PDB file of C-alpha atoms in Angstrom:
ATOM      1  CA  MET R  92      38.892 -28.774  38.262  1.00  0.00           C
ATOM      2  CA  GLY R  93      36.469 -29.415  35.677  1.00  0.00           C
ATOM      3  CA  VAL R  94      36.192 -32.418  33.208  1.00  0.00           C
ATOM      4  CA  THR R  95      34.318 -32.631  29.793  1.00  0.00           C
ATOM      5  CA  ALA R  96      33.950 -35.032  27.517  1.00  0.00           C
ATOM      6  CA  ILE R  97      33.844 -35.429  23.679  1.00  0.00           C
ATOM      7  CA  MET R  98      32.561 -38.613  22.364  1.00  0.00           C
ATOM      8  CA  LEU R  99      31.970 -37.912  18.241  1.00  0.00           C
ATOM      9  CA  PHE R 100      30.977 -41.387  15.850  1.00  0.00           C
ATOM     10  CA  SER R 101      31.476 -40.442  12.482  1.00  0.00           C
ATOM     11  CA  THR R 102      29.634 -41.920   9.694  1.00  0.00           C
ATOM     12  CA  ARG R 103      31.574 -40.283   6.759  1.00  0.00           C
ATOM     13  CA  SER R 104      34.888 -41.030   8.231  1.00  0.00           C
ATOM     14  CA  SER R 105      34.451 -43.963   9.865  1.00  0.00           C
ATOM     15  CA  ARG R 106      36.325 -43.061  12.282  1.00  0.00           C
ATOM     16  CA  PHE R 107      35.688 -42.910  16.259  1.00  0.00           C
ATOM     17  CA  PHE R 108      36.725 -39.986  18.263  1.00  0.00           C
ATOM     18  CA  LEU R 109      37.257 -39.636  21.996  1.00  0.00           C
ATOM     19  CA  SER R 110      38.300 -36.538  23.356  1.00  0.00           C
ATOM     20  CA  TRP R 111      39.017 -34.779  27.403  1.00  0.00           C
ATOM     21  CA  VAL R 112      39.462 -31.735  28.422  1.00  0.00           C
ATOM     22  CA  LYS R 113      40.582 -30.675  31.493  1.00  0.00           C
ATOM     23  CA  GLU R 114      40.781 -27.230  32.464  1.00  0.00           C
ATOM     24  CA  ASP R 115      42.674 -25.714  35.439  1.00  0.00           C
ATOM     25  CA  TYR R 116      41.287 -22.581  36.319  1.00  0.00           C
ATOM     26  CA  THR R 117      43.643 -21.411  39.166  1.00  0.00           C
ATOM     27  CA  LYS R 118      46.491 -21.535  36.434  1.00  0.00           C
ATOM     28  CA  GLY R 119      44.954 -20.646  33.560  1.00  0.00           C
ATOM     29  CA  LYS R 120      46.170 -23.653  31.966  1.00  0.00           C
ATOM     30  CA  VAL R 121      44.070 -26.485  28.991  1.00  0.00           C
ATOM     31  CA  VAL R 122      45.618 -29.713  28.496  1.00  0.00           C
ATOM     32  CA  LYS R 123      43.843 -31.956  25.687  1.00  0.00           C
ATOM     33  CA  GLN R 124      45.061 -35.763  25.189  1.00  0.00           C
ATOM     34  CA  GLY R 125      42.904 -37.506  22.794  1.00  0.00           C
ATOM     35  CA  TYR R 126      43.135 -40.641  20.040  1.00  0.00           C
ATOM     36  CA  TYR R 127      40.601 -42.199  17.686  1.00  0.00           C
ATOM     37  CA  VAL R 128      39.520 -45.822  16.514  1.00  0.00           C
ATOM     38  CA  GLN R 129      38.563 -46.703  13.426  1.00  0.00           C
ATOM     39  CA  ARG R 130      34.665 -47.507  14.071  1.00  0.00           C
ATOM     40  CA  CYS R 131      31.032 -46.313  12.136  1.00  0.00           C
ATOM     41  CA  SER R 132      28.023 -45.260  13.863  1.00  0.00           C
ATOM     42  CA  VAL R 133      25.480 -42.195  14.652  1.00  0.00           C
ATOM     43  CA  TYR R 134      26.442 -38.556  15.581  1.00  0.00           C
ATOM     44  CA  ILE R 135      26.914 -38.251  19.776  1.00  0.00           C
ATOM     45  CA  TYR R 136      27.582 -35.684  22.205  1.00  0.00           C
ATOM     46  CA  THR R 137      27.805 -36.030  25.795  1.00  0.00           C
ATOM     47  CA  HIS R 138      29.190 -34.492  28.717  1.00  0.00           C
ATOM     48  CA  ILE R 139      30.242 -36.500  30.727  1.00  0.00           C
ATOM     49  CA  PRO R 140      31.757 -34.506  34.087  1.00  0.00           C
ATOM     50  CA  HIS R 141      32.471 -38.105  36.309  1.00  0.00           C
ATOM     51  CA  LEU R 142      32.576 -40.846  34.043  1.00  0.00           C
ATOM     52  CA  VAL R 143      36.133 -40.239  31.807  1.00  0.00           C
ATOM     53  CA  PRO R 144      37.554 -43.023  33.680  1.00  0.00           C
ATOM     54  CA  TYR R 145      35.176 -45.318  32.107  1.00  0.00           C
ATOM     55  CA  THR R 146      35.788 -44.065  28.879  1.00  0.00           C
ATOM     56  CA  ASN R 147      39.050 -46.835  28.236  1.00  0.00           C
ATOM     57  CA  HIS R 148      36.156 -49.261  29.437  1.00  0.00           C
ATOM     58  CA  LEU R 149      33.794 -48.397  26.727  1.00  0.00           C
ATOM     59  CA  ILE R 150      35.841 -48.532  23.672  1.00  0.00           C
ATOM     60  CA  LYS R 151      37.739 -51.565  24.290  1.00  0.00           C
ATOM     61  CA  LYS R 152      33.923 -53.522  25.342  1.00  0.00           C
ATOM     62  CA  MET R 153      33.031 -51.558  21.445  1.00  0.00           C
ATOM     63  CA  GLU R 154      36.641 -53.556  19.932  1.00  0.00           C
ATOM     64  CA  LYS R 155      35.948 -56.595  21.232  1.00  0.00           C
ATOM     65  CA  ASN R 156      32.318 -56.705  19.882  1.00  0.00           C
ATOM     66  CA  THR R 157      33.750 -55.377  16.397  1.00  0.00           C
ATOM     67  CA  TYR R 158      36.564 -58.398  16.079  1.00  0.00           C
ATOM     68  CA  THR R 159      34.014 -61.113  17.806  1.00  0.00           C
ATOM     69  CA  MET R 160      31.542 -59.948  15.127  1.00  0.00           C
ATOM     70  CA  LEU R 161      34.167 -60.580  12.455  1.00  0.00           C
ATOM     71  CA  LEU R 162      34.940 -64.154  13.701  1.00  0.00           C
ATOM     72  CA  LEU R 163      30.803 -64.557  13.940  1.00  0.00           C
ATOM     73  CA  VAL R 164      30.744 -63.490   9.959  1.00  0.00           C
ATOM     74  CA  ALA R 165      33.550 -66.058   9.248  1.00  0.00           C
ATOM     75  CA  PHE R 166      31.995 -68.997  11.063  1.00  0.00           C
ATOM     76  CA  VAL R 167      28.713 -68.589   9.150  1.00  0.00           C
ATOM     77  CA  GLY R 168      30.659 -68.456   5.898  1.00  0.00           C
ATOM     78  CA  MET R 169      32.353 -71.600   6.955  1.00  0.00           C
ATOM     79  CA  LEU R 170      29.093 -72.990   7.434  1.00  0.00           C
ATOM     80  CA  LEU R 171      27.802 -72.320   4.778  1.00  0.00           C
ATOM     81  CA  MET R 172      30.296 -73.565   2.915  1.00  0.00           C
ATOM     82  CA  LEU R 173      30.277 -76.676   4.423  1.00  0.00           C
ATOM     83  CA  SER R 174      26.736 -77.446   3.868  1.00  0.00           C
ATOM     84  CA  THR R 175      27.345 -76.680   0.148  1.00  0.00           C
ATOM     85  CA  HIS R 176      29.874 -79.058  -0.377  1.00  0.00           C
ATOM     86  CA  GLY R 177      28.533 -81.927   2.586  1.00  0.00           C
ATOM     87  CA  SER R 178      26.416 -84.080  -0.358  1.00  0.00           C
ATOM     88  CA  ALA R 179      29.683 -84.700  -2.688  1.00  0.00           C
ATOM     89  CA  GLU R 180      30.629 -88.683  -2.535  1.00  0.00           C
ATOM     90  CA  GLN R 181      33.480 -90.895  -3.000  1.00  0.00           C
ATOM     91  CA  HIS R 182      32.806 -93.441  -4.524  1.00  0.00           C
ATOM     92  CA  VAL R 183      35.013 -96.638  -5.203  1.00  0.00           C
ATOM     93  CA  VAL R 184      34.991 -98.355  -8.614  1.00  0.00           C
ATOM     94  CA  GLY R 185      33.584-101.563  -8.571  1.00  0.00           C
ATOM     95  CA  GLY R 186      33.140-101.846  -4.954  1.00  0.00           C
ATOM     96  CA  LYS R 187      34.688-104.400  -2.388  1.00  0.00           C
ATOM     97  CA  GLN R 188      36.566-106.523  -5.571  1.00  0.00           C
ATOM     98  CA  GLY R 189      37.669-103.089  -7.045  1.00  0.00           C
ATOM     99  CA  TRP R 190      38.564-102.284 -10.692  1.00  0.00           C
ATOM    100  CA  ASP R 191      39.041-106.085 -11.632  1.00  0.00           C
ATOM    101  CA  GLU R 192      38.094-108.719 -14.072  1.00  0.00           C
ATOM    102  CA  SER R 193      35.669-110.636 -11.735  1.00  0.00           C
ATOM    103  CA  THR R 194      33.936-107.482 -11.153  1.00  0.00           C
ATOM    104  CA  ASP R 195      30.271-106.891 -13.148  1.00  0.00           C
ATOM    105  CA  PHE R 196      30.840-102.918 -13.518  1.00  0.00           C
ATOM    106  CA  ASP R 197      27.343-102.368 -15.505  1.00  0.00           C
ATOM    107  CA  SER R 198      25.625-103.707 -12.106  1.00  0.00           C
ATOM    108  CA  TRP R 199      27.509-101.557 -10.035  1.00  0.00           C
ATOM    109  CA  ALA R 200      27.141 -98.215 -11.641  1.00  0.00           C
ATOM    110  CA  SER R 201      23.451 -98.707 -11.859  1.00  0.00           C
ATOM    111  CA  GLY R 202      23.422 -98.757  -7.911  1.00  0.00           C
ATOM    112  CA  GLN R 203      24.864 -95.898  -8.141  1.00  0.00           C
ATOM    113  CA  THR R 204      23.653 -91.907  -8.679  1.00  0.00           C
ATOM    114  CA  PHE R 205      26.933 -89.650  -9.513  1.00  0.00           C
ATOM    115  CA  LYS R 206      26.759 -86.013  -9.193  1.00  0.00           C
ATOM    116  CA  VAL R 207      29.049 -83.467  -9.902  1.00  0.00           C
ATOM    117  CA  GLY R 208      31.503 -82.555  -7.169  1.00  0.00           C
ATOM    118  CA  ASP R 209      31.350 -86.152  -6.416  1.00  0.00           C
ATOM    119  CA  THR R 210      35.163 -88.936  -7.031  1.00  0.00           C
ATOM    120  CA  LEU R 211      35.585 -91.707  -8.086  1.00  0.00           C
ATOM    121  CA  VAL R 212      38.572 -94.364  -6.852  1.00  0.00           C
ATOM    122  CA  PHE R 213      39.869 -96.500  -8.933  1.00  0.00           C
ATOM    123  CA  LYS R 214      41.942 -99.824  -6.685  1.00  0.00           C
ATOM    124  CA  TYR R 215      43.590-102.252  -8.487  1.00  0.00           C
ATOM    125  CA  SER R 216      46.603-104.148  -8.701  1.00  0.00           C
ATOM    126  CA  PRO R 217      49.864-103.689 -10.959  1.00  0.00           C
ATOM    127  CA  LEU R 218      48.240-105.734 -13.509  1.00  0.00           C
ATOM    128  CA  HIS R 219      45.812-103.457 -14.708  1.00  0.00           C
ATOM    129  CA  ASN R 220      45.324 -99.452 -15.909  1.00  0.00           C
ATOM    130  CA  VAL R 221      42.434 -97.455 -16.116  1.00  0.00           C
ATOM    131  CA  ALA R 222      42.291 -95.555 -19.710  1.00  0.00           C
ATOM    132  CA  GLU R 223      39.673 -92.959 -20.006  1.00  0.00           C
ATOM    133  CA  LEU R 224      37.558 -92.990 -23.571  1.00  0.00           C
ATOM    134  CA  GLY R 225      36.444 -90.029 -25.749  1.00  0.00           C
ATOM    135  CA  SER R 226      33.176 -92.144 -27.044  1.00  0.00           C
ATOM    136  CA  GLU R 227      30.702 -94.164 -26.915  1.00  0.00           C
ATOM    137  CA  SER R 228      32.002 -96.042 -29.869  1.00  0.00           C
ATOM    138  CA  GLU R 229      35.660 -96.366 -28.383  1.00  0.00           C
ATOM    139  CA  TYR R 230      33.907 -97.683 -25.209  1.00  0.00           C
ATOM    140  CA  LYS R 231      31.828-100.440 -26.927  1.00  0.00           C
ATOM    141  CA  ASN R 232      34.570-101.284 -29.247  1.00  0.00           C
ATOM    142  CA  CYS R 233      37.157-101.737 -26.286  1.00  0.00           C
ATOM    143  CA  ASP R 234      39.699 -98.937 -28.327  1.00  0.00           C
ATOM    144  CA  VAL R 235      41.917 -98.399 -25.676  1.00  0.00           C
ATOM    145  CA  GLY R 236      44.439 -96.482 -28.410  1.00  0.00           C
ATOM    146  CA  SER R 237      42.526 -94.227 -28.085  1.00  0.00           C
ATOM    147  CA  ALA R 238      42.475 -92.984 -24.742  1.00  0.00           C
ATOM    148  CA  THR R 239      42.182 -89.642 -23.567  1.00  0.00           C
ATOM    149  CA  ASN R 240      43.718 -89.994 -20.433  1.00  0.00           C
ATOM    150  CA  SER R 241      46.116 -92.991 -19.135  1.00  0.00           C
ATOM    151  CA  MET R 242      46.627 -94.048 -15.478  1.00  0.00           C
ATOM    152  CA  SER R 243      48.637 -96.603 -13.665  1.00  0.00           C
ATOM    153  CA  ASP R 244      49.246 -95.480  -9.971  1.00  0.00           C
ATOM    154  CA  GLY R 245      46.569 -98.196  -8.254  1.00  0.00           C
ATOM    155  CA  ASN R 246      45.018 -95.796  -6.497  1.00  0.00           C
ATOM    156  CA  SER R 247      42.984 -93.393  -9.075  1.00  0.00           C
ATOM    157  CA  VAL R 248      41.098 -90.526  -8.280  1.00  0.00           C
ATOM    158  CA  VAL R 249      38.543 -88.778 -10.686  1.00  0.00           C
ATOM    159  CA  LYS R 250      36.476 -86.491 -10.126  1.00  0.00           C
ATOM    160  CA  LEU R 251      33.189 -85.560 -11.437  1.00  0.00           C
ATOM    161  CA  THR R 252      33.452 -82.021 -12.444  1.00  0.00           C
ATOM    162  CA  LYS R 253      30.173 -81.427 -15.359  1.00  0.00           C
ATOM    163  CA  ALA R 254      26.811 -83.582 -16.505  1.00  0.00           C
ATOM    164  CA  GLY R 255      27.701 -86.354 -18.607  1.00  0.00           C
ATOM    165  CA  THR R 256      28.702 -89.331 -19.015  1.00  0.00           C
ATOM    166  CA  ARG R 257      32.244 -90.634 -19.072  1.00  0.00           C
ATOM    167  CA  TYR R 258      33.669 -93.779 -20.065  1.00  0.00           C
ATOM    168  CA  PHE R 259      36.599 -95.522 -18.746  1.00  0.00           C
ATOM    169  CA  ALA R 260      38.030 -99.384 -19.752  1.00  0.00           C
ATOM    170  CA  CYS R 261      41.137-101.076 -18.488  1.00  0.00           C
ATOM    171  CA  GLY R 262      43.752-100.501 -21.016  1.00  0.00           C
ATOM    172  CA  THR R 263      45.853-103.856 -20.391  1.00  0.00           C
ATOM    173  CA  PRO R 264      45.129-106.273 -23.420  1.00  0.00           C
ATOM    174  CA  GLY R 265      42.399-108.371 -23.500  1.00  0.00           C
ATOM    175  CA  HIS R 266      40.661-107.086 -20.536  1.00  0.00           C
ATOM    176  CA  CYS R 267      38.607-104.663 -21.577  1.00  0.00           C
ATOM    177  CA  ASP R 268      36.558-107.240 -23.817  1.00  0.00           C
ATOM    178  CA  GLN R 269      36.496-109.224 -20.527  1.00  0.00           C
ATOM    179  CA  GLY R 270      34.390-107.112 -19.537  1.00  0.00           C
ATOM    180  CA  MET R 271      36.692-104.724 -17.299  1.00  0.00           C
ATOM    181  CA  LYS R 272      35.152-101.215 -18.573  1.00  0.00           C
ATOM    182  CA  VAL R 273      32.119 -98.825 -16.855  1.00  0.00           C
ATOM    183  CA  LYS R 274      30.218 -96.141 -18.187  1.00  0.00           C
ATOM    184  CA  ILE R 275      29.391 -93.233 -15.710  1.00  0.00           C
ATOM    185  CA  THR R 276      26.437 -90.996 -16.157  1.00  0.00           C
ATOM    186  CA  THR R 277      26.997 -88.047 -14.209  1.00  0.00           C
ATOM    187  CA  VAL R 278      24.197 -85.670 -12.872  1.00  0.00           C
ATOM    188  CA  SER R 279      23.864 -82.034 -11.656  1.00  0.00           C
ATOM    189  CA  ALA R 280      24.742 -81.773  -7.491  1.00  0.00           C
ATOM    190  CA  SER R 281      20.828 -80.521  -7.196  1.00  0.00           C
ATOM    191  CA  SER R 282      19.278 -83.327  -9.098  1.00  0.00           C
ATOM    192  CA  ASP R 283      16.976 -85.581  -6.855  1.00  0.00           C
ATOM    193  CA  SER R 284      17.488 -88.847  -9.615  1.00  0.00           C
ATOM    194  CA  SER R 285      17.861 -92.044  -7.438  1.00  0.00           C
ATOM    195  CA  PRO R 286      20.469 -94.929  -8.763  1.00  0.00           C
ATOM    196  CA  THR R 287      18.049 -97.703 -10.686  1.00  0.00           C
ATOM    197  CA  SER R 288      18.895-100.631  -8.600  1.00  0.00           C
ATOM    198  CA  SER R 289      19.044-104.175 -10.513  1.00  0.00           C
ATOM    199  CA  SER R 290      18.304-108.052  -8.828  1.00  0.00           C
ATOM    200  CA  SER R 291      20.807-110.094 -11.214  1.00  0.00           C
ATOM    201  CA  SER R 292      23.917-107.458  -9.011  1.00  0.00           C
ATOM    202  CA  LYS R 293      27.053-109.874  -8.832  1.00  0.00           C
ATOM    203  CA  THR R 294      28.533-107.066  -6.610  1.00  0.00           C
ATOM    204  CA  PRO R 295      27.179-104.964  -3.458  1.00  0.00           C
ATOM    205  CA  THR R 296      25.839-102.376  -5.094  1.00  0.00           C
ATOM    206  CA  SER R 297      26.446 -99.630  -2.284  1.00  0.00           C
ATOM    207  CA  THR R 298      29.679 -98.770  -2.547  1.00  0.00           C
ATOM    208  CA  SER R 299      30.645 -95.107  -2.000  1.00  0.00           C
ATOM    209  CA  THR R 300      31.797 -93.736   0.836  1.00  0.00           C
ATOM    210  CA  SER R 301      30.289 -90.418   1.769  1.00  0.00           C
ATOM    211  CA  THR R 302      31.699 -87.641   3.321  1.00  0.00           C
ATOM    212  CA  SER R 303      28.683 -86.355   4.853  1.00  0.00           C
ATOM    213  CA  GLY R 304      29.796 -87.712   8.654  1.00  0.00           C
ATOM    214  CA  ALA R 305      32.608 -85.582   8.328  1.00  0.00           C
ATOM    215  CA  ILE R 306      30.631 -82.490   7.945  1.00  0.00           C
ATOM    216  CA  CYS R 307      28.408 -83.218  10.223  1.00  0.00           C
ATOM    217  CA  VAL R 308      31.208 -83.453  12.967  1.00  0.00           C
ATOM    218  CA  SER R 309      32.736 -79.691  11.538  1.00  0.00           C
ATOM    219  CA  GLY R 310      29.060 -78.365  11.757  1.00  0.00           C
ATOM    220  CA  SER R 311      29.326 -79.415  15.219  1.00  0.00           C
ATOM    221  CA  PHE R 312      32.477 -77.634  16.066  1.00  0.00           C
ATOM    222  CA  VAL R 313      31.560 -74.308  14.162  1.00  0.00           C
ATOM    223  CA  PHE R 314      28.283 -74.830  15.525  1.00  0.00           C
ATOM    224  CA  ALA R 315      30.092 -74.803  18.848  1.00  0.00           C
ATOM    225  CA  ALA R 316      32.493 -71.873  17.782  1.00  0.00           C
ATOM    226  CA  VAL R 317      29.616 -69.423  16.814  1.00  0.00           C
ATOM    227  CA  PHE R 318      27.725 -70.761  20.577  1.00  0.00           C
ATOM    228  CA  MET R 319      31.092 -69.200  21.900  1.00  0.00           C
ATOM    229  CA  VAL R 320      31.522 -66.129  20.230  1.00  0.00           C
ATOM    230  CA  LEU R 321      27.546 -65.104  20.867  1.00  0.00           C
ATOM    231  CA  MET R 322      28.336 -65.795  24.419  1.00  0.00           C
ATOM    232  CA  ASN R 323      31.249 -63.503  24.781  1.00  0.00           C
ATOM    233  CA  MET R 324      29.451 -60.493  22.891  1.00  0.00           C
ATOM    234  CA  LEU R 325      26.520 -61.252  25.363  1.00  0.00           C
ATOM    235  CA  CYS R 326      29.217 -61.192  28.314  1.00  0.00           C
TER     236      CYS R 326
END
């Protein structure tokens, strides 16, 4: 009895085809068995008289490498996403004192660098709220009645989605006139501008909570996963 194995890799159909033919010359019968798995490579023709038992192992190995490559691509994409958003920061408005009349918001803001993608967090008591004003004149005149947005949940989060200046004030009567307002100037995420320090600050100037620590940890896990995938492919 003779055994012939034919392996065909087709770039046109993107399919891998393997068939073998068992020839029984005494009975004059020919039995064909075959199947295909989706693959893409070059054309190969091989005559393998004694290695047919190893073809299943070869196919499984190819499938395993294909799936691990897909996982590797997914992990690399995730790592790129993490590195892209790794510089986003969360700024607690007013620092430890929060959104309150006693805070010097001009000094606090001068010690910050606000970039696109960052978030502002207003923490305040039920005596206060947050009103976003639409112009510089409304901000200077404390015209809180013309606010474009109002928040009063005690822990308001505002995302800085584009470069420019935004104005915020407390809508409680009299609080804006007492200095409870802040002007936020946002720069593009790629900007290298640094905050202007102020020697007369009443509150700590470094009050933003960076997410870089969490990003670093996540990136370590992704790196470990990619390493395991590569080792798995080599084994």
